[in-house]
PDB file of C-alpha atoms and ligand atoms in Angstrom:
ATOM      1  CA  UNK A 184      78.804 131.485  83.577  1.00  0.00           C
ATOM      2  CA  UNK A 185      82.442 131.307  84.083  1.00  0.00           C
ATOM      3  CA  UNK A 186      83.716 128.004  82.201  1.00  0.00           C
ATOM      4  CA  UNK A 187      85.121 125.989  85.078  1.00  0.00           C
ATOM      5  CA  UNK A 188      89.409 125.233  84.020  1.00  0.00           C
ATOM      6  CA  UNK A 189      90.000 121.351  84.178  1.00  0.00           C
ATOM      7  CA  UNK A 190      92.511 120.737  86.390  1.00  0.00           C
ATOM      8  CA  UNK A 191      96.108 118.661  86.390  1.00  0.00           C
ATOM      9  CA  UNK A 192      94.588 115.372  85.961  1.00  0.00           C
ATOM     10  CA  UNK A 193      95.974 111.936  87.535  1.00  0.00           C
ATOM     11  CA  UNK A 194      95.113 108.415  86.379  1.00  0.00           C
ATOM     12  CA  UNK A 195      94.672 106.660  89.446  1.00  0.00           C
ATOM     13  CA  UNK A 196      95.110 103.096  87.174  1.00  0.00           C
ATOM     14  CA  UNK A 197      98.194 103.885  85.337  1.00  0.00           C
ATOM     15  CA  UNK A 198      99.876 106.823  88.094  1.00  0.00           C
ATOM     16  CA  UNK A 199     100.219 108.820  84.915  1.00  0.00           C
ATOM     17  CA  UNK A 200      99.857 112.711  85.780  1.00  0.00           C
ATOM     18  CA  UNK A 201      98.780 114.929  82.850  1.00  0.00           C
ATOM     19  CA  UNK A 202      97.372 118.360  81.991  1.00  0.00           C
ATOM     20  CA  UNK A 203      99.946 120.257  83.728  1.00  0.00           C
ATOM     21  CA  UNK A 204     103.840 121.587  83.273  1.00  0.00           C
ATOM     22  CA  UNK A 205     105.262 118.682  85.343  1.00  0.00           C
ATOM     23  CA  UNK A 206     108.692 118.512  86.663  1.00  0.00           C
ATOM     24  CA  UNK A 207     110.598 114.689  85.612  1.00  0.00           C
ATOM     25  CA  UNK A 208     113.163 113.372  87.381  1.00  0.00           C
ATOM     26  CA  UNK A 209     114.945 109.977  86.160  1.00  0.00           C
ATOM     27  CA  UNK A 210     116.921 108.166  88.313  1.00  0.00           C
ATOM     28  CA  UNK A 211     119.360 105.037  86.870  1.00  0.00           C
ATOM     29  CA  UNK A 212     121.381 102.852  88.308  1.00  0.00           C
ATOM     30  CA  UNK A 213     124.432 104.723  87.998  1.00  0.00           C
ATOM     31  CA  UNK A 214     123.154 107.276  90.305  1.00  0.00           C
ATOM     32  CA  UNK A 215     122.927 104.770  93.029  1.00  0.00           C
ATOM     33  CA  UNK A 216     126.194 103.136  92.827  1.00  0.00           C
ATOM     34  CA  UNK A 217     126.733 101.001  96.087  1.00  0.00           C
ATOM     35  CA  UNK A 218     123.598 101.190  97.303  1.00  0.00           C
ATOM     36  CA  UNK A 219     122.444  97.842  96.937  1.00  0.00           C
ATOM     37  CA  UNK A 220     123.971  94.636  98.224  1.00  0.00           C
ATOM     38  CA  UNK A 221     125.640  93.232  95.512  1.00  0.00           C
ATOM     39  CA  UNK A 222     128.918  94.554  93.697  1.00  0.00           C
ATOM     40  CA  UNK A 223     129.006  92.279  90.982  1.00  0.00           C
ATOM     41  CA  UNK A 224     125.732  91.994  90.201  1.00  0.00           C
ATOM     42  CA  UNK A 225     125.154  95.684  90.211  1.00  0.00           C
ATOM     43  CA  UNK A 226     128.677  95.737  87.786  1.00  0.00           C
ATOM     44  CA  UNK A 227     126.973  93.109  85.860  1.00  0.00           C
ATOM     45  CA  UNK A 228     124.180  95.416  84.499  1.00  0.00           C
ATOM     46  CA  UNK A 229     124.531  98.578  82.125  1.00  0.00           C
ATOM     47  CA  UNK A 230     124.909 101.793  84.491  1.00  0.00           C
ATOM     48  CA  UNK A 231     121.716 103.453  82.653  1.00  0.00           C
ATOM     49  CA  UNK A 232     119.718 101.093  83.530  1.00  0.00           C
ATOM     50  CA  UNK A 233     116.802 103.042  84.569  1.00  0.00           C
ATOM     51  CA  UNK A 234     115.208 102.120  87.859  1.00  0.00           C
ATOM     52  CA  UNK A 235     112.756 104.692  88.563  1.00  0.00           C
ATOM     53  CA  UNK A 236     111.306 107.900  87.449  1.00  0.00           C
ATOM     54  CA  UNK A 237     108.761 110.897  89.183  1.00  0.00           C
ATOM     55  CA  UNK A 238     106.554 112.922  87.603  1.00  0.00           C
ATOM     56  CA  UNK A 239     105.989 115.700  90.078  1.00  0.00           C
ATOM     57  CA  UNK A 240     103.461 118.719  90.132  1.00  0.00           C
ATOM     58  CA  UNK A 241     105.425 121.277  92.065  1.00  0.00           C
ATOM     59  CA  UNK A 242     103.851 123.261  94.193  1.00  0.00           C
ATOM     60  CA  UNK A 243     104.657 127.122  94.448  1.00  0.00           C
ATOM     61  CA  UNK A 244     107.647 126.386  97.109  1.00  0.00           C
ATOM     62  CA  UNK A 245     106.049 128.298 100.281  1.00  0.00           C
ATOM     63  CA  UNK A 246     105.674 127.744 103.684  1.00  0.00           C
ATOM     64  CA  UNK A 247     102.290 125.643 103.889  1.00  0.00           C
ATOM     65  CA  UNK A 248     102.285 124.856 100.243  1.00  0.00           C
ATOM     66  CA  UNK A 249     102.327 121.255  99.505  1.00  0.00           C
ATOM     67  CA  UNK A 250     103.950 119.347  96.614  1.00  0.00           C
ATOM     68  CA  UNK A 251     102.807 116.179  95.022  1.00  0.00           C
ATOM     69  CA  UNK A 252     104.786 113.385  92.654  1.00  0.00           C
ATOM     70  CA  UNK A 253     104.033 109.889  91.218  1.00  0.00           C
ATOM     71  CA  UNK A 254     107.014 107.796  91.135  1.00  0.00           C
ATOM     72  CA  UNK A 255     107.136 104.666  89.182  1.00  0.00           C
ATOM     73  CA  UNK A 256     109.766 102.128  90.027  1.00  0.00           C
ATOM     74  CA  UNK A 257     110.932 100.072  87.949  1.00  0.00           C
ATOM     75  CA  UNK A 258     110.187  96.053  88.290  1.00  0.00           C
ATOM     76  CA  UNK A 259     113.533  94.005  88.792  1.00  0.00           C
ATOM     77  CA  UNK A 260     116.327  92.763  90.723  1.00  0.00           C
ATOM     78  CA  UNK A 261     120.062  93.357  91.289  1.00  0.00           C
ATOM     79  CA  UNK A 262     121.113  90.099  92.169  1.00  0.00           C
ATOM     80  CA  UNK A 263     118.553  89.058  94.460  1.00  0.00           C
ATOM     81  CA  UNK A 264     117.507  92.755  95.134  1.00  0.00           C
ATOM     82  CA  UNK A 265     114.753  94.142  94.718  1.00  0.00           C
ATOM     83  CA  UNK A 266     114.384  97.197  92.754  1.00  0.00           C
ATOM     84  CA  UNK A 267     113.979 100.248  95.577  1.00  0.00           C
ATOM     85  CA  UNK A 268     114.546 104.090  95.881  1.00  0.00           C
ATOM     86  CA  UNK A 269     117.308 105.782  97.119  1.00  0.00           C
ATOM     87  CA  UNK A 270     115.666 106.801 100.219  1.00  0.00           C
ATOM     88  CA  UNK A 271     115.940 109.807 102.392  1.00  0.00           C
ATOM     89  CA  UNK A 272     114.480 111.795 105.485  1.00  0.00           C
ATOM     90  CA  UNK A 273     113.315 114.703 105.135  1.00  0.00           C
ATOM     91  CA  UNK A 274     115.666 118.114 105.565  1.00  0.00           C
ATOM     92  CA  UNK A 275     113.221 119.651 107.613  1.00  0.00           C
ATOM     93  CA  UNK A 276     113.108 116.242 109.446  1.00  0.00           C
ATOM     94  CA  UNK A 277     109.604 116.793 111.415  1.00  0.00           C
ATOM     95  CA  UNK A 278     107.617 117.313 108.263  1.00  0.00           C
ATOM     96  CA  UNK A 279     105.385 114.420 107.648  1.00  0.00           C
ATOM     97  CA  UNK A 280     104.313 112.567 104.141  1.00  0.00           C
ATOM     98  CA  UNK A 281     101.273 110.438 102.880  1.00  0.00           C
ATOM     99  CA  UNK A 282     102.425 107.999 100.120  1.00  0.00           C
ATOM    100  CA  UNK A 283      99.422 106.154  98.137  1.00  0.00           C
ATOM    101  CA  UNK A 284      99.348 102.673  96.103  1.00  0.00           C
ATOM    102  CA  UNK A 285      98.502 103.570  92.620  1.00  0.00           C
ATOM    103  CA  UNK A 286      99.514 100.180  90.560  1.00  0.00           C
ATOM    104  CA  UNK A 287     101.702  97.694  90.909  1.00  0.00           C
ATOM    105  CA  UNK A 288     102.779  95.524  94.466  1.00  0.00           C
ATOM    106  CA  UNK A 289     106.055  96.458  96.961  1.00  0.00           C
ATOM    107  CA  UNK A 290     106.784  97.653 100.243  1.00  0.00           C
ATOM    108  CA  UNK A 291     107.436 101.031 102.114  1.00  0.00           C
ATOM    109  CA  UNK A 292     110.507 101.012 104.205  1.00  0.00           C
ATOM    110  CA  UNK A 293     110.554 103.133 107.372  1.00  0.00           C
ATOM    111  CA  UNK A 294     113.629 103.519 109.485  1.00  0.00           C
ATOM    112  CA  UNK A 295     112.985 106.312 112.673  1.00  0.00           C
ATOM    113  CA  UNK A 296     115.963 107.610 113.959  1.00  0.00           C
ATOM    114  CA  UNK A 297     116.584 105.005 116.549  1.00  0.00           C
ATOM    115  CA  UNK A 298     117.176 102.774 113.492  1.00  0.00           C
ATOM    116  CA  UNK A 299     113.428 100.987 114.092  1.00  0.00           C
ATOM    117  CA  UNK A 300     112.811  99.393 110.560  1.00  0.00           C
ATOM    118  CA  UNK A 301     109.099  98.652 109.640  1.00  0.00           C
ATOM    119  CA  UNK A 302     107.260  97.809 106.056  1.00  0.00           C
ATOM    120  CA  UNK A 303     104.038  98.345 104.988  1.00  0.00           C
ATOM    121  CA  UNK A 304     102.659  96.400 101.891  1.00  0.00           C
ATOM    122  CA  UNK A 305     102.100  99.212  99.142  1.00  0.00           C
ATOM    123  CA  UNK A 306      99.112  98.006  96.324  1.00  0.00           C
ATOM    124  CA  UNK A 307      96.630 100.132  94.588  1.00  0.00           C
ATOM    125  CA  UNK A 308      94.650 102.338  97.370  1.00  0.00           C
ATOM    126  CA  UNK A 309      96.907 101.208 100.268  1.00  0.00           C
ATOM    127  CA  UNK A 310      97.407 104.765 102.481  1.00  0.00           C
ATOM    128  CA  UNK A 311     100.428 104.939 104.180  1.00  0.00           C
ATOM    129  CA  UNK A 312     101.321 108.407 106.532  1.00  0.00           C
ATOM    130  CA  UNK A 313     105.008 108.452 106.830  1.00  0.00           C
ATOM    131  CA  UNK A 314     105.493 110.733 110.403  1.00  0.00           C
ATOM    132  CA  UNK A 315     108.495 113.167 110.568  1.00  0.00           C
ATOM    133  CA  UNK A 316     111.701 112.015 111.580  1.00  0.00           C
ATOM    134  CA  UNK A 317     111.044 108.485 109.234  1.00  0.00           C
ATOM    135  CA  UNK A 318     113.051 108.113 106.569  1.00  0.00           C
ATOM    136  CA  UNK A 319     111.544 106.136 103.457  1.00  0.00           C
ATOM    137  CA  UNK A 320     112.462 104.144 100.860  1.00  0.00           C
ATOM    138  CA  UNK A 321     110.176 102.223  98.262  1.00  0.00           C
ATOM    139  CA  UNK A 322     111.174  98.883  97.209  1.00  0.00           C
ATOM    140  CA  UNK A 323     109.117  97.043  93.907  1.00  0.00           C
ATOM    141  CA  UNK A 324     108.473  93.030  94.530  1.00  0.00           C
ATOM    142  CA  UNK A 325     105.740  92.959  91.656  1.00  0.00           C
ATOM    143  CA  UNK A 326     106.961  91.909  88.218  1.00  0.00           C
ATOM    144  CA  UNK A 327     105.288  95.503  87.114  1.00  0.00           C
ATOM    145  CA  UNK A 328     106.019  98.840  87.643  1.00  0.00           C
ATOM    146  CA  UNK A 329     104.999 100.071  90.787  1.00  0.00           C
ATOM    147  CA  UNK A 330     103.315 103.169  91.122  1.00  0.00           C
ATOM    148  CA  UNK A 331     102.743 105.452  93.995  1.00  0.00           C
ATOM    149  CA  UNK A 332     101.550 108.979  94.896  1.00  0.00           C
ATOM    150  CA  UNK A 333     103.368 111.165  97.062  1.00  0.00           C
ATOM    151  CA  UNK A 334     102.058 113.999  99.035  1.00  0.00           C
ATOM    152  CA  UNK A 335     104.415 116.358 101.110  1.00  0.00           C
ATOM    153  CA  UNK A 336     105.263 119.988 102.689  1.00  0.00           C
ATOM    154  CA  UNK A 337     107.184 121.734  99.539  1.00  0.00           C
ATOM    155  CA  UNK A 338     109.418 123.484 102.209  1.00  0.00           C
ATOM    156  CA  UNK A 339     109.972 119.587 103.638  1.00  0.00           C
ATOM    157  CA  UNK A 340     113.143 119.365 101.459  1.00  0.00           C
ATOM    158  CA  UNK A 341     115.276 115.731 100.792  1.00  0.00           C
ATOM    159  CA  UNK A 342     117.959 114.953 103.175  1.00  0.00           C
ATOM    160  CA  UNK A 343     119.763 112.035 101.236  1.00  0.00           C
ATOM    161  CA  UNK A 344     123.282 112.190 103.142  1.00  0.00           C
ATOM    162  CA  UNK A 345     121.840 111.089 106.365  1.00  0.00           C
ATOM    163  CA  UNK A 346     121.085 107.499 105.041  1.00  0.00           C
ATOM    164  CA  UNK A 347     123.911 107.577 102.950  1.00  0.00           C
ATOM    165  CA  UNK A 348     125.731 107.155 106.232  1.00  0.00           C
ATOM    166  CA  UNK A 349     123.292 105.331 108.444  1.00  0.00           C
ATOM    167  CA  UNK A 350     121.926 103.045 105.804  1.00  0.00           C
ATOM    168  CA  UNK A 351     118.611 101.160 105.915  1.00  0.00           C
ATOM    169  CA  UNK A 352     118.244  98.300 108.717  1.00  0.00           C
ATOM    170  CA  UNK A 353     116.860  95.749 106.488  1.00  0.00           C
ATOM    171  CA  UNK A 354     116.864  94.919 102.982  1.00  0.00           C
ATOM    172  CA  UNK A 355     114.359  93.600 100.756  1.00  0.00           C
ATOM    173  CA  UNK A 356     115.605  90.175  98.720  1.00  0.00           C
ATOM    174  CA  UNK A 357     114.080  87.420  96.715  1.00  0.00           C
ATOM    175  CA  UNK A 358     113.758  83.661  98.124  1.00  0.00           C
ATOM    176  CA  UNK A 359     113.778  80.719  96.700  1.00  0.00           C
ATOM    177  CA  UNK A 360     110.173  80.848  94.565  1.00  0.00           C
ATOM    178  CA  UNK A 361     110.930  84.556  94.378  1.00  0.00           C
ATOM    179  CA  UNK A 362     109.288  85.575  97.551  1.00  0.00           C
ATOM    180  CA  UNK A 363     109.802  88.721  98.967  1.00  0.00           C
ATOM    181  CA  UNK A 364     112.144  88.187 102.261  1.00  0.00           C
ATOM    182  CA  UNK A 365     113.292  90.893 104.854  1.00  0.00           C
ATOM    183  CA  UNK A 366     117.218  90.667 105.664  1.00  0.00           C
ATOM    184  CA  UNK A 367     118.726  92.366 108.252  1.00  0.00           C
ATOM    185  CA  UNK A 368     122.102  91.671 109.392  1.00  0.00           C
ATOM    186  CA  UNK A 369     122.226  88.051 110.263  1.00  0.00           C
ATOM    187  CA  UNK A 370     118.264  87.302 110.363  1.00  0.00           C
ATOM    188  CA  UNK A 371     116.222  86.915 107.002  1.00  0.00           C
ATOM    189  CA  UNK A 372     112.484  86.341 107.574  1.00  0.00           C
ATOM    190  CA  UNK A 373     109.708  85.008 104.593  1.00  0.00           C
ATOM    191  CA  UNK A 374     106.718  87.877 104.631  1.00  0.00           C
ATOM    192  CA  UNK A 375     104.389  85.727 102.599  1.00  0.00           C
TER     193      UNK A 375
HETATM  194  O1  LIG B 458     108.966 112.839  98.268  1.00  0.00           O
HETATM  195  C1  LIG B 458     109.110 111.603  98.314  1.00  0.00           C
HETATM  196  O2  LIG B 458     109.300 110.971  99.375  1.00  0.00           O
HETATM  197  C2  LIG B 458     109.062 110.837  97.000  1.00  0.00           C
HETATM  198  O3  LIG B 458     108.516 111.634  95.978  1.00  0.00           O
HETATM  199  C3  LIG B 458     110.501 110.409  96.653  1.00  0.00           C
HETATM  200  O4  LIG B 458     111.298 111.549  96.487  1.00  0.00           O
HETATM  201  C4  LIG B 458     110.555 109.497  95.441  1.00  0.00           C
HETATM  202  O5  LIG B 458     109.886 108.295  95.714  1.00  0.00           O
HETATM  203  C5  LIG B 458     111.990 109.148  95.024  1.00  0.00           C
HETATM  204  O6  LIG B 458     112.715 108.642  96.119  1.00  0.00           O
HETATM  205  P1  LIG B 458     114.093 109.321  96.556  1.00  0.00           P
HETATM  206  O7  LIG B 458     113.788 110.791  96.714  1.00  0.00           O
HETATM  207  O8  LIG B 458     114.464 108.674  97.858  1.00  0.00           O
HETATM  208  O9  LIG B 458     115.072 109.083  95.453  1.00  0.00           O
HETATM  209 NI1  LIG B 459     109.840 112.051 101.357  1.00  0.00          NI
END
């Protein structure tokens, strides 16, 4: 009989992806200058500070091929910030994207294009199906890495100017006993 290959294998504890050529992508703080909140905090910390990383299986780059990538975000704060992603929509807007909880606790932000914020709790197994036209944005409130799997059209493309502009609606901050809290402009609301 043929011996069956082993395929690209992912720990489902640890998000680590192995047994394949994978494609890395690092991501530090100096690559998101001004995105978060607060100047001097943000000065206050070395520029390489690295905030998150993904380890992605590329796909062959077709129409109706599908890529997949863990990212693991770092654990910390800028100021009272948490840790998050850059964020984008997708170029091809209307293509759609499942993100899944590997390790780790934080929230998926979702902004549609009438500027409608919403979060969904992200843990290990949570399932979240992010439509087309949503931009995303993970943000870590754990004190571990957070971990999560991303599934998506390879032709789907990252559109990162578009928030760069808009921004996100709300941002995610740390309260008093280090609770996550939800700001938006004026309002700031306790989600534990
Ligand atoms: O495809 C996705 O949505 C993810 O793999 C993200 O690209 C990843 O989480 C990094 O975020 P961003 O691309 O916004 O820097
Ligand atoms: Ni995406």
């Amino acid at each position: 009989m043929m011996t069956p290959m082993i395929p690209p294998i992912l720990d489902f504890a640890t998000g680590k992806l192995g047994g394949a050529e994978l494609v890395e992508k690092s991501t530090t703080l100096a690559d998101l200058q001004g995105l978060f909140a607060d100047p001097r905090a943000e000065a206050a910390l070395s520029p390489d500070t690295p905030l998150y990383r993904v380890a992605m299986l590329p796909g062959n780059g077709g129409e109706g091929d599908l890529n997949m990538g863990v990212t693991h975000l770092e654990a910390g704060m800028i100021g009272n910030e948490f840790f998050m992603t850059r964020g984008h929509i997708h170029a091809r807007a209307e293509q759609a994207e499942y993100y899944f909880g590997l390790c780790g606790r934080g929230l998926l932000l979702l902004q549609d294009m009438a500027g409608v914020c919403r979060l969904e709790q992200v843990f290990p197994g949570s399932v979240h199906h992010i439509p087309g036209h949503v931009a995303h944005r993970l943000v870590n409130t754990g004190e571990t890495q957070l971990s999560a799997l991303a599934v998506w059209p390879a032709i789907a493309g990252h559109d990162y100017r578009l928030m760069a502009e808009r921004g996100f609606g709300l941002r995610v901050v740390a309260g008093k006993e280090g609770e996550p809290c939800v700001v938006s402009s004026e309002v700031s609301v306790s989600i534990t």
